[in-house]
XYZ file of C-alpha atoms in Angstrom:
318
model
C -50.288 31.243 26.872
C -48.733 29.292 29.709
C -46.455 26.292 29.744
C -47.177 23.445 32.150
C -44.691 20.752 33.125
C -46.091 17.417 34.297
C -43.557 14.871 35.574
C -44.626 11.364 36.518
C -43.244 7.861 36.517
C -44.485 5.072 34.243
C -43.194 2.349 31.934
C -40.248 1.889 34.284
C -38.977 5.377 33.497
C -39.285 9.026 34.469
C -41.743 10.730 32.143
C -42.715 14.348 31.606
C -45.211 16.300 29.543
C -44.572 19.915 28.540
C -47.807 21.447 27.321
C -48.727 24.955 26.261
C -52.318 26.081 26.766
C -54.550 29.067 27.281
C -55.287 28.269 30.911
C -53.948 26.143 33.751
C -57.192 24.216 33.940
C -57.020 23.381 30.246
C -53.489 21.984 30.261
C -54.015 20.240 33.615
C -56.962 18.325 32.165
C -55.044 17.284 29.051
C -52.028 16.223 31.095
C -54.174 14.085 33.382
C -55.831 12.372 30.426
C -52.416 11.743 28.858
C -51.015 10.299 32.079
C -54.044 8.026 32.413
C -53.461 6.793 28.868
C -49.830 5.928 29.594
C -50.804 4.038 32.739
C -53.484 2.136 30.822
C -50.945 1.103 28.202
C -48.543 0.011 30.943
C -51.205 -2.093 32.663
C -52.172 -3.718 29.398
C -48.760 -4.539 27.954
C -46.255 -4.800 30.806
C -44.659 -8.211 30.959
C -44.137 -7.645 34.682
C -47.873 -7.643 35.411
C -49.710 -10.949 35.700
C -52.940 -9.314 34.532
C -51.524 -7.818 31.311
C -52.383 -8.970 27.815
C -48.734 -9.849 27.207
C -48.684 -12.102 30.288
C -51.885 -13.782 29.142
C -50.332 -14.510 25.747
C -47.129 -15.775 27.348
C -49.031 -18.084 29.703
C -50.642 -19.666 26.654
C -47.283 -20.756 25.170
C -47.342 -24.403 24.175
C -51.134 -24.359 23.817
C -52.124 -24.845 20.186
C -55.332 -22.889 20.780
C -53.412 -19.696 21.561
C -55.141 -16.472 22.554
C -57.572 -14.182 20.775
C -56.577 -10.500 21.052
C -58.351 -7.184 20.602
C -57.802 -4.769 17.734
C -55.313 -2.570 19.594
C -53.116 -5.534 20.430
C -53.515 -6.849 16.893
C -52.091 -3.606 15.517
C -49.045 -3.973 17.736
C -48.554 -7.569 16.643
C -48.895 -6.535 12.997
C -46.220 -3.919 13.565
C -43.959 -6.462 15.293
C -44.349 -8.804 12.340
C -43.503 -6.039 9.877
C -40.458 -4.913 11.869
C -39.235 -8.505 12.084
C -39.566 -8.935 8.337
C -37.878 -5.653 7.399
C -35.024 -6.187 9.848
C -34.139 -9.595 8.475
C -35.344 -11.227 11.700
C -33.312 -9.030 14.053
C -36.237 -7.115 15.588
C -37.861 -10.046 17.354
C -40.460 -9.601 20.104
C -40.142 -13.271 21.086
C -36.805 -12.596 22.763
C -38.573 -12.392 26.133
C -37.158 -15.673 27.415
C -33.608 -14.298 27.060
C -34.425 -11.699 29.733
C -34.597 -14.481 32.276
C -30.956 -15.420 31.875
C -29.612 -11.887 31.465
C -29.954 -10.128 34.827
C -28.049 -6.876 34.414
C -28.319 -6.062 38.101
C -26.543 -9.263 39.096
C -23.139 -8.542 37.576
C -23.105 -12.155 36.403
C -22.598 -13.228 32.801
C -24.702 -16.327 32.057
C -23.149 -19.532 30.825
C -23.450 -20.381 27.152
C -25.672 -23.384 27.871
C -28.110 -21.121 29.738
C -28.232 -18.730 26.806
C -28.655 -21.607 24.346
C -31.537 -23.022 26.372
C -33.353 -19.663 26.396
C -32.608 -19.185 22.708
C -34.468 -22.416 21.927
C -37.676 -20.542 22.783
C -36.969 -17.505 20.592
C -38.119 -16.954 17.018
C -40.997 -14.973 15.544
C -40.899 -17.301 12.521
C -42.402 -20.010 14.717
C -45.270 -17.828 15.960
C -48.652 -18.368 14.358
C -50.257 -14.959 14.046
C -53.462 -14.487 12.128
C -55.905 -11.876 13.348
C -57.314 -12.114 15.912
C -55.504 -15.208 17.229
C -51.864 -15.635 18.197
C -50.288 -18.967 19.042
C -46.882 -19.376 20.707
C -46.228 -23.006 19.789
C -43.221 -23.609 22.062
C -43.791 -23.924 25.809
C -41.913 -21.160 27.613
C -41.934 -18.837 24.624
C -42.500 -15.200 25.645
C -43.349 -11.952 23.932
C -41.748 -8.727 25.110
C -43.067 -5.411 23.790
C -40.267 -3.514 25.550
C -38.534 -2.843 22.248
C -41.290 -0.620 20.917
C -44.080 -0.218 23.470
C -42.801 3.033 24.947
C -42.364 4.631 21.544
C -45.866 3.547 20.579
C -47.170 5.140 23.786
C -45.395 8.416 22.920
C -47.268 8.618 19.620
C -50.565 7.702 21.284
C -50.130 10.454 23.883
C -49.156 12.970 21.216
C -52.289 12.129 19.233
C -54.422 12.469 22.348
C -52.979 15.890 23.158
C -53.594 17.109 19.631
C -57.160 15.808 19.736
C -57.646 17.764 22.974
C -56.516 20.963 21.284
C -52.828 21.141 22.188
C -50.828 22.771 19.388
C -47.530 23.229 21.197
C -45.997 20.582 23.446
C -43.401 17.931 24.018
C -44.112 14.362 25.131
C -41.218 12.656 26.894
C -41.644 9.067 28.044
C -38.324 7.885 29.406
C -36.323 9.819 26.832
C -38.421 8.786 23.831
C -39.953 11.985 22.503
C -42.414 13.582 20.162
C -42.884 17.281 19.643
C -46.310 18.772 19.017
C -45.561 21.799 16.877
C -42.914 24.320 17.963
C -43.165 26.707 20.928
C -45.906 29.328 20.414
C -43.287 31.835 19.195
C -42.099 29.427 16.518
C -38.910 28.252 18.236
C -38.236 24.526 18.003
C -37.996 22.361 21.084
C -34.332 21.786 21.866
C -33.523 18.278 22.963
C -30.236 17.334 24.577
C -28.649 14.029 23.629
C -26.456 12.391 26.239
C -22.935 11.257 25.684
C -23.145 7.462 25.991
C -19.965 7.340 28.086
C -20.693 10.483 30.120
C -24.472 10.598 30.600
C -24.236 13.763 32.674
C -22.950 15.562 29.589
C -24.917 16.537 26.497
C -23.292 15.293 23.348
C -25.584 17.239 21.066
C -28.617 19.481 21.046
C -31.262 18.743 18.428
C -34.171 20.973 17.330
C -37.480 19.148 17.177
C -40.806 20.221 15.625
C -43.719 17.886 14.886
C -41.486 14.800 14.879
C -40.474 11.942 17.129
C -36.986 11.328 18.455
C -35.716 8.067 19.908
C -32.338 6.845 21.061
C -31.021 3.360 21.709
C -27.748 2.872 23.520
C -25.553 0.406 25.333
C -25.345 2.550 28.481
C -28.747 1.867 30.007
C -29.606 -1.413 31.703
C -26.138 -2.764 31.205
C -23.325 -4.263 33.264
C -19.560 -4.210 32.990
C -17.832 -7.447 33.944
C -14.050 -7.808 33.744
C -13.924 -4.656 31.651
C -16.489 -5.888 29.116
C -19.783 -4.007 28.699
C -22.923 -6.119 28.305
C -25.959 -4.156 27.119
C -29.623 -5.082 27.420
C -30.115 -5.150 23.664
C -29.820 -8.837 22.828
C -29.197 -10.391 19.437
C -32.018 -12.928 18.833
C -29.667 -14.985 16.662
C -27.052 -15.561 19.364
C -28.761 -14.590 22.605
C -25.817 -12.314 23.473
C -25.664 -8.519 23.838
C -24.976 -6.542 20.696
C -21.714 -4.732 19.983
C -20.494 -2.163 17.498
C -22.508 0.964 18.313
C -22.637 2.784 21.623
C -25.787 4.608 20.642
C -27.979 5.780 17.802
C -30.585 8.543 17.680
C -33.119 9.016 14.915
C -35.714 11.687 14.116
C -38.833 10.478 12.289
C -42.437 11.590 11.844
C -43.466 8.964 14.443
C -41.527 8.054 17.562
C -42.374 4.403 16.927
C -40.535 4.477 13.601
C -37.583 6.330 15.136
C -37.288 3.826 17.996
C -37.524 0.782 15.743
C -34.839 2.221 13.474
C -32.415 2.849 16.350
C -32.955 -0.622 17.800
C -32.362 -2.299 14.462
C -29.230 -0.192 13.938
C -27.763 -1.380 17.243
C -28.714 -4.964 16.439
C -26.884 -4.675 13.137
C -23.846 -3.042 14.743
C -21.187 -1.051 12.893
C -20.830 -0.377 10.067
C -23.939 -2.255 8.882
C -26.248 -0.412 11.285
C -24.880 2.939 10.130
C -25.469 2.016 6.502
C -28.966 0.876 7.430
C -29.783 4.281 8.933
C -28.265 6.130 5.989
C -30.435 4.040 3.684
C -33.593 5.026 5.552
C -32.937 8.684 4.809
C -33.954 9.730 8.327
C -31.865 12.257 10.301
C -29.593 10.290 12.622
C -26.665 10.558 15.005
C -24.515 7.557 15.894
C -21.548 6.779 18.127
C -19.528 3.696 17.382
C -17.531 1.566 19.801
C -14.490 3.813 19.426
C -16.489 6.962 20.194
C -16.557 8.195 16.627
C -19.634 10.105 15.567
C -21.457 9.791 12.276
C -24.790 10.532 10.652
C -26.557 13.496 9.114
C -26.914 15.128 12.560
C -23.217 14.765 13.440
C -22.689 18.509 13.015
C -24.960 18.998 16.067
C -22.298 17.349 18.226
C -19.544 19.963 18.511
C -16.200 18.765 19.733
C -16.816 15.121 18.956
C -14.342 13.045 17.033
C -14.681 13.195 13.257
C -17.082 10.746 11.948
C -19.271 12.256 14.597
C -21.276 11.502 17.606
C -24.152 9.889 19.003
C -26.464 10.186 21.850
C -28.461 8.775 24.421
C -31.711 9.144 26.096
C -32.630 12.628 25.306
C -33.312 15.249 27.833
C -35.911 17.812 27.026
C -36.659 21.377 27.657
C -38.284 24.449 26.347
């Protein structure tokens, strides 16, 4: 068998597929189909594209008629509703309007009145969602699938590869991962987890077989102003960046579940987010604000401070 590596860029991130197959032509064809799927998902759900479904829904805000969506979009909205409910309202896809006041490239911290104004248009509880129609009742309200769209795409690509006959592979979309079986010789895929304060360094190396792995951290899309770090993960209750955990990584049967769990953990902060992950019973690795590592995978982070480490966007490799 041969191993093909297929890097490309999508979803605002570097992506790569690692696929084993019997022939170059076979894996090339699967990789091209997988890449096309990712690009289709990006076109359909990117909030940066005027022709996406998300933009169409957002343009309808304030219109009591709302928008009728297809079954694929309905499944995503059902998942968003479930995640909101099980997170106590923390996982909220209506936080899109907050992105307009938090520009992490600007180096500017918004004023409280700006945040409060954006926050007035946030709240899944106000959304009217009943298949197939969604209504955003407040003008200016916006959905943002950025909190789970990439992880959902990872699972979709993994399913496609399996359906095309791939039995050994690794899907990596911007550091959110799912392994398809082990390597042909039975070895697991080894995935490096970055140190959230030294991204060039691996904090841990995790074996992955037939599972998804996702990491959320305060080190990507962030800014440091007057010594204070402001991360892109925003609390929908306050409109301000979360604090308490530098990063959290979770392994789960689906990447979507892993990614939702890590996001909720960061939204809850420490120690509540750590207790939340422990309660899920999923393998996890966390780093708190003081650099202390914890979680069932902490032993995979040699040299870290007791109470053990946590990661970042995973790197991949055979």
